[in-house]
mmCIF file with all atom_site columns, C-alpha atoms in Angstrom:
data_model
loop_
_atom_site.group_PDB
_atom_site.id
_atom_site.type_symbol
_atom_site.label_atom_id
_atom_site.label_alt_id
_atom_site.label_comp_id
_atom_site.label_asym_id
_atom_site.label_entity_id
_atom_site.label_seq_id
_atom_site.pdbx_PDB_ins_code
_atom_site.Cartn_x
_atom_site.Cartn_y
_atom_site.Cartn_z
_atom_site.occupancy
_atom_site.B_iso_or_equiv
_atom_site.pdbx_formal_charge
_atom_site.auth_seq_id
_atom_site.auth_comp_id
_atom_site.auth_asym_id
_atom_site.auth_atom_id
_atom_site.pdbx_PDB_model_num
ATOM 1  C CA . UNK A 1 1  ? 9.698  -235.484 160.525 1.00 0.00 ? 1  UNK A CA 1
ATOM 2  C CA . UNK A 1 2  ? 7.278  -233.914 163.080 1.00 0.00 ? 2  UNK A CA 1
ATOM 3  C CA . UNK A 1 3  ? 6.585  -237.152 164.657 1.00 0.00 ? 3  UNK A CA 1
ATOM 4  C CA . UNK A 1 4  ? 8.885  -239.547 165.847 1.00 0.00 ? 4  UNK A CA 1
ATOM 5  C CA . UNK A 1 5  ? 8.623  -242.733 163.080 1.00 0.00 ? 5  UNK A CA 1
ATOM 6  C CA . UNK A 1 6  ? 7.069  -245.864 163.980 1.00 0.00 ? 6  UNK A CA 1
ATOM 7  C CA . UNK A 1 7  ? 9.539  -249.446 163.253 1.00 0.00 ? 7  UNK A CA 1
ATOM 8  C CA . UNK A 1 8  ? 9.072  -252.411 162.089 1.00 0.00 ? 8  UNK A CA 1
ATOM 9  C CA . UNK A 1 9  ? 10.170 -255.270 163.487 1.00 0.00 ? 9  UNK A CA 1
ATOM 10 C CA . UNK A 1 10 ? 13.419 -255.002 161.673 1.00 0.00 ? 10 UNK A CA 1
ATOM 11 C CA . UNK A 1 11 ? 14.203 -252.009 163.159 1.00 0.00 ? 11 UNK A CA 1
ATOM 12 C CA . UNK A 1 12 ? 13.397 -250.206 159.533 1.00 0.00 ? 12 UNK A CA 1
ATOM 13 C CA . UNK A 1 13 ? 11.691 -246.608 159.623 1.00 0.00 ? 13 UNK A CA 1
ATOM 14 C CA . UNK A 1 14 ? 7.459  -246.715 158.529 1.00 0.00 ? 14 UNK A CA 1
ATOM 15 C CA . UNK A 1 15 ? 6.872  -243.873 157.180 1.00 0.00 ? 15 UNK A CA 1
ATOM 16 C CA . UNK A 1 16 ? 3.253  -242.817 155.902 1.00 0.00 ? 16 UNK A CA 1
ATOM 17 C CA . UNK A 1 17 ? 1.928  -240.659 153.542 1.00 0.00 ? 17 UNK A CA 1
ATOM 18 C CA . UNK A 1 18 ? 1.810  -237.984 155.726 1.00 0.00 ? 18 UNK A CA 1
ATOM 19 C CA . UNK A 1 19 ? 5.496  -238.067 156.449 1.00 0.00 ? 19 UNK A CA 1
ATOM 20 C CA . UNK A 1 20 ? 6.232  -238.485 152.425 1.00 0.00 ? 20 UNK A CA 1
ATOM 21 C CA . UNK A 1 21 ? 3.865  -235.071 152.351 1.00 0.00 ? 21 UNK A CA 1
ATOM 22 C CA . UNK A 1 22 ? 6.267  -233.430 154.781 1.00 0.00 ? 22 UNK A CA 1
ATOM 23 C CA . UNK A 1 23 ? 9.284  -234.066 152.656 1.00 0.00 ? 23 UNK A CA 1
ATOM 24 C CA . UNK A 1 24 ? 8.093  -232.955 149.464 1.00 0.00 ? 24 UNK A CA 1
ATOM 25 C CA . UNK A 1 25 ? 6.884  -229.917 150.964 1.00 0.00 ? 25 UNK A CA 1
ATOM 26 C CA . UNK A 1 26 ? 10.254 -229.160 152.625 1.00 0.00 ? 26 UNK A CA 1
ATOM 27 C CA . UNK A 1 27 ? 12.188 -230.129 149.541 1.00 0.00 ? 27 UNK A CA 1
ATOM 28 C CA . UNK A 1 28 ? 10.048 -227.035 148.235 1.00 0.00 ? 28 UNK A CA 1
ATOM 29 C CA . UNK A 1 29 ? 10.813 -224.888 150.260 1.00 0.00 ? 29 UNK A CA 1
ATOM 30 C CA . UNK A 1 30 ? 14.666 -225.774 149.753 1.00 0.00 ? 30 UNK A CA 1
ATOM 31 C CA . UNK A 1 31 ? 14.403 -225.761 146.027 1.00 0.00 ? 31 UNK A CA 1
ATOM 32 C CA . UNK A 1 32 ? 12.815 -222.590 146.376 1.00 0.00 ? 32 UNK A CA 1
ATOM 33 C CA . UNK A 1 33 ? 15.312 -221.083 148.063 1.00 0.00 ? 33 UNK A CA 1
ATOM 34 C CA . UNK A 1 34 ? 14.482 -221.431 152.079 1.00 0.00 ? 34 UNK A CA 1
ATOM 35 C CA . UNK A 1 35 ? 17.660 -221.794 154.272 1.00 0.00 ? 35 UNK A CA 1
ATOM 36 C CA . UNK A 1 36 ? 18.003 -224.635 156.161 1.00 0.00 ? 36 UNK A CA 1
ATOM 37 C CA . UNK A 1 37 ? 17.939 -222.245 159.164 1.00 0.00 ? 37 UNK A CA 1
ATOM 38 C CA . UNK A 1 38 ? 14.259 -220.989 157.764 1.00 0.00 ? 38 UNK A CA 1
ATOM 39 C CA . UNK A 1 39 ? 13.460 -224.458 157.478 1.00 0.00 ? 39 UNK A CA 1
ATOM 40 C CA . UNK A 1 40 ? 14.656 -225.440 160.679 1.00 0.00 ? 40 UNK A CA 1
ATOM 41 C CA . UNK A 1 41 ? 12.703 -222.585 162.511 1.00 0.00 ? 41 UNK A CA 1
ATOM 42 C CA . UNK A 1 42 ? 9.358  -223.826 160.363 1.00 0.00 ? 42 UNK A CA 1
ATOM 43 C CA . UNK A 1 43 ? 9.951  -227.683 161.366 1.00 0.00 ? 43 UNK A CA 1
ATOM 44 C CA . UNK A 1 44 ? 10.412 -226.157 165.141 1.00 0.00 ? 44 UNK A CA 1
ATOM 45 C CA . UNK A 1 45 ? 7.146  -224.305 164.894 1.00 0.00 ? 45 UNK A CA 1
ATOM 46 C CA . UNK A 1 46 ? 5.073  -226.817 162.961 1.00 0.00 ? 46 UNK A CA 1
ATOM 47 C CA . UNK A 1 47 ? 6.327  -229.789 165.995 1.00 0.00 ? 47 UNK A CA 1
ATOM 48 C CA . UNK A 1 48 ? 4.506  -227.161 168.503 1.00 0.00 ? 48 UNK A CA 1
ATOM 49 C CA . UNK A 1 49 ? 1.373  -227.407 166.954 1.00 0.00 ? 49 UNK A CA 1
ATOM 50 C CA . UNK A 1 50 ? -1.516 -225.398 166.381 1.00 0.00 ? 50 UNK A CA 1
ATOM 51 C CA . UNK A 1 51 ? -0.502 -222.080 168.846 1.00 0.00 ? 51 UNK A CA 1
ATOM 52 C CA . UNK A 1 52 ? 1.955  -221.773 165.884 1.00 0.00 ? 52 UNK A CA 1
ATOM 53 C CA . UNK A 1 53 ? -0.102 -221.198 162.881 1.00 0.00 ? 53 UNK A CA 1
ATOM 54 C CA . UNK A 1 54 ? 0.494  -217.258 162.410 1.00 0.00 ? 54 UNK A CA 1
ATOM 55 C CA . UNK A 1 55 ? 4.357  -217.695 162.995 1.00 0.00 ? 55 UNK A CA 1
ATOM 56 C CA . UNK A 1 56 ? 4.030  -220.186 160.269 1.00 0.00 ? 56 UNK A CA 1
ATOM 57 C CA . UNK A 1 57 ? 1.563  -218.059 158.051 1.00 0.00 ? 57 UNK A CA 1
ATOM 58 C CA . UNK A 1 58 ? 4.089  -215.016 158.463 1.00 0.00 ? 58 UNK A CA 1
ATOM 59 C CA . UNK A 1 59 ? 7.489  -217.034 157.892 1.00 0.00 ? 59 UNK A CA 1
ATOM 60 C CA . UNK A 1 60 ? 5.710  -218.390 154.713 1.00 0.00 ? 60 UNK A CA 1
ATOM 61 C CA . UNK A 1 61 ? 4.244  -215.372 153.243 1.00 0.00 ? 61 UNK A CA 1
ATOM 62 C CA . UNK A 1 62 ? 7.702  -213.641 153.702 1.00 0.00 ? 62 UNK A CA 1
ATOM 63 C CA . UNK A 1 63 ? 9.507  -216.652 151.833 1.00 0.00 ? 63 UNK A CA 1
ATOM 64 C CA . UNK A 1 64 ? 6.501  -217.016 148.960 1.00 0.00 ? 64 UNK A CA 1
ATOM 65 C CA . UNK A 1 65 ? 7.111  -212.688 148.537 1.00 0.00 ? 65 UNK A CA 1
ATOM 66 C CA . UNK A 1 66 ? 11.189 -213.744 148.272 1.00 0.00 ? 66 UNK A CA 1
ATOM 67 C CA . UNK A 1 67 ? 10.188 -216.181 145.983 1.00 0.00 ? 67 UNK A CA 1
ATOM 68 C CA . UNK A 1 68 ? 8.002  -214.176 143.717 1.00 0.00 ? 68 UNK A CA 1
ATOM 69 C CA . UNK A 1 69 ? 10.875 -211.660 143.293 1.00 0.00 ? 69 UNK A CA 1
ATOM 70 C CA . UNK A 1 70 ? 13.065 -214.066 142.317 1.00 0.00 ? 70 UNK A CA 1
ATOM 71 C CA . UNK A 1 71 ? 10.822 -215.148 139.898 1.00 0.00 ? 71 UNK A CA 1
ATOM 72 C CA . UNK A 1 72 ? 10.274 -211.727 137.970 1.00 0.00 ? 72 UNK A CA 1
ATOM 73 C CA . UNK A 1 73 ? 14.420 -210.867 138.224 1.00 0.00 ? 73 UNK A CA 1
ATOM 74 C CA . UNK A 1 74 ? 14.510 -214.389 136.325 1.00 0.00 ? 74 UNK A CA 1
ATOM 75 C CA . UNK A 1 75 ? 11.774 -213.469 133.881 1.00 0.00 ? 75 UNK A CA 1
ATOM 76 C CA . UNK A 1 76 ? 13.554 -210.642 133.230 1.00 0.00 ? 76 UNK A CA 1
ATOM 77 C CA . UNK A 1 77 ? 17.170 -212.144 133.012 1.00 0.00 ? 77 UNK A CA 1
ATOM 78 C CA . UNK A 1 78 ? 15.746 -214.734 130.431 1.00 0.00 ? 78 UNK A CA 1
ATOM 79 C CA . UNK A 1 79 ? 14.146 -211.987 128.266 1.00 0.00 ? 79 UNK A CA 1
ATOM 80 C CA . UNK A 1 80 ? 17.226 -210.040 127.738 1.00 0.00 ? 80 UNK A CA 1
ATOM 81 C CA . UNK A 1 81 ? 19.121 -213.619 126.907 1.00 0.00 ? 81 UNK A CA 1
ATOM 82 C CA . UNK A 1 82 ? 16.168 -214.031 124.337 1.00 0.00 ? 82 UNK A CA 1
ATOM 83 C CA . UNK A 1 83 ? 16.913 -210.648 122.833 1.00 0.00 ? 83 UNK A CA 1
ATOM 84 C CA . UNK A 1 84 ? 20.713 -211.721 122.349 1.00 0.00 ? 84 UNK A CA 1
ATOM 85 C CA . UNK A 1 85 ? 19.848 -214.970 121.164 1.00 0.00 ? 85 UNK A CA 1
ATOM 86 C CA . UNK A 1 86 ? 17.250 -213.199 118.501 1.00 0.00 ? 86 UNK A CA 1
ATOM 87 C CA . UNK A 1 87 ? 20.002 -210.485 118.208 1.00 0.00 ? 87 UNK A CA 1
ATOM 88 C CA . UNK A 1 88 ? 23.103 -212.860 117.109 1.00 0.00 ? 88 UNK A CA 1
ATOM 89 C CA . UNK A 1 89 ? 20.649 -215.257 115.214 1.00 0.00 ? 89 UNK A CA 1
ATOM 90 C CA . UNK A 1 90 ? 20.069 -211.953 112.712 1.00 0.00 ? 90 UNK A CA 1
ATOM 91 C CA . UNK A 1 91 ? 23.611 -211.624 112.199 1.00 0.00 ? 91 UNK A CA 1
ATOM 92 C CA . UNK A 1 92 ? 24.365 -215.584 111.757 1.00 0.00 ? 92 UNK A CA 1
ATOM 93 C CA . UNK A 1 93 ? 21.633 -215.244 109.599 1.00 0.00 ? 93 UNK A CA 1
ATOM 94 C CA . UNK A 1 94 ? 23.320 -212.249 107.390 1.00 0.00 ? 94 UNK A CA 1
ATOM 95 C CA . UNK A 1 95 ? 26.349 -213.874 107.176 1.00 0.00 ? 95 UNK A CA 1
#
């Protein structure tokens, strides 16, 4: 979290929807590849505030560009398995 979590009385966390916010975006950026070191250098940047929005903007950008070319070598992986799957189903076909 950015900010420290209020209690209840129990002693159990409160979290808002602000803090369920922050954890769906940081699962994204895990699920999207981020290293937890990335991540931890975002969460470090984000807890400084405002004086940190370019760092932020830049470490971002870089990971969205990252993501982007993973995206296309998948698109292209998945279009050669398609022409196998085409390729083999012509032959099954034949048979």
């Amino acid at each position: 979290m950015i900010n420290p979590l209020d209690r209840a009385e129990s002693t159990h966390r409160i979290y808002g929807a602000r803090d369920l916010r922050w954890v769906i975006f940081v699962t994204k950026l895990r699920s999207t590849g981020m290293s937890i070191s990335q991540i931890k250098e975002y969460v470090d940047l984000a807890r400084q505030g405002e004086s940190t929005n370019d760092a932020r903007l830049a470490l971002l950008v870089e990971h969205r560009e990252r993501v982007i070319a993973h995206l296309l070598e998948t698109q292209s992986s998945l279009e050669a398995i398609s022409y196998k799957i085409a390729e083999y189903s012509r032959k099954v076909a034949n048979i």
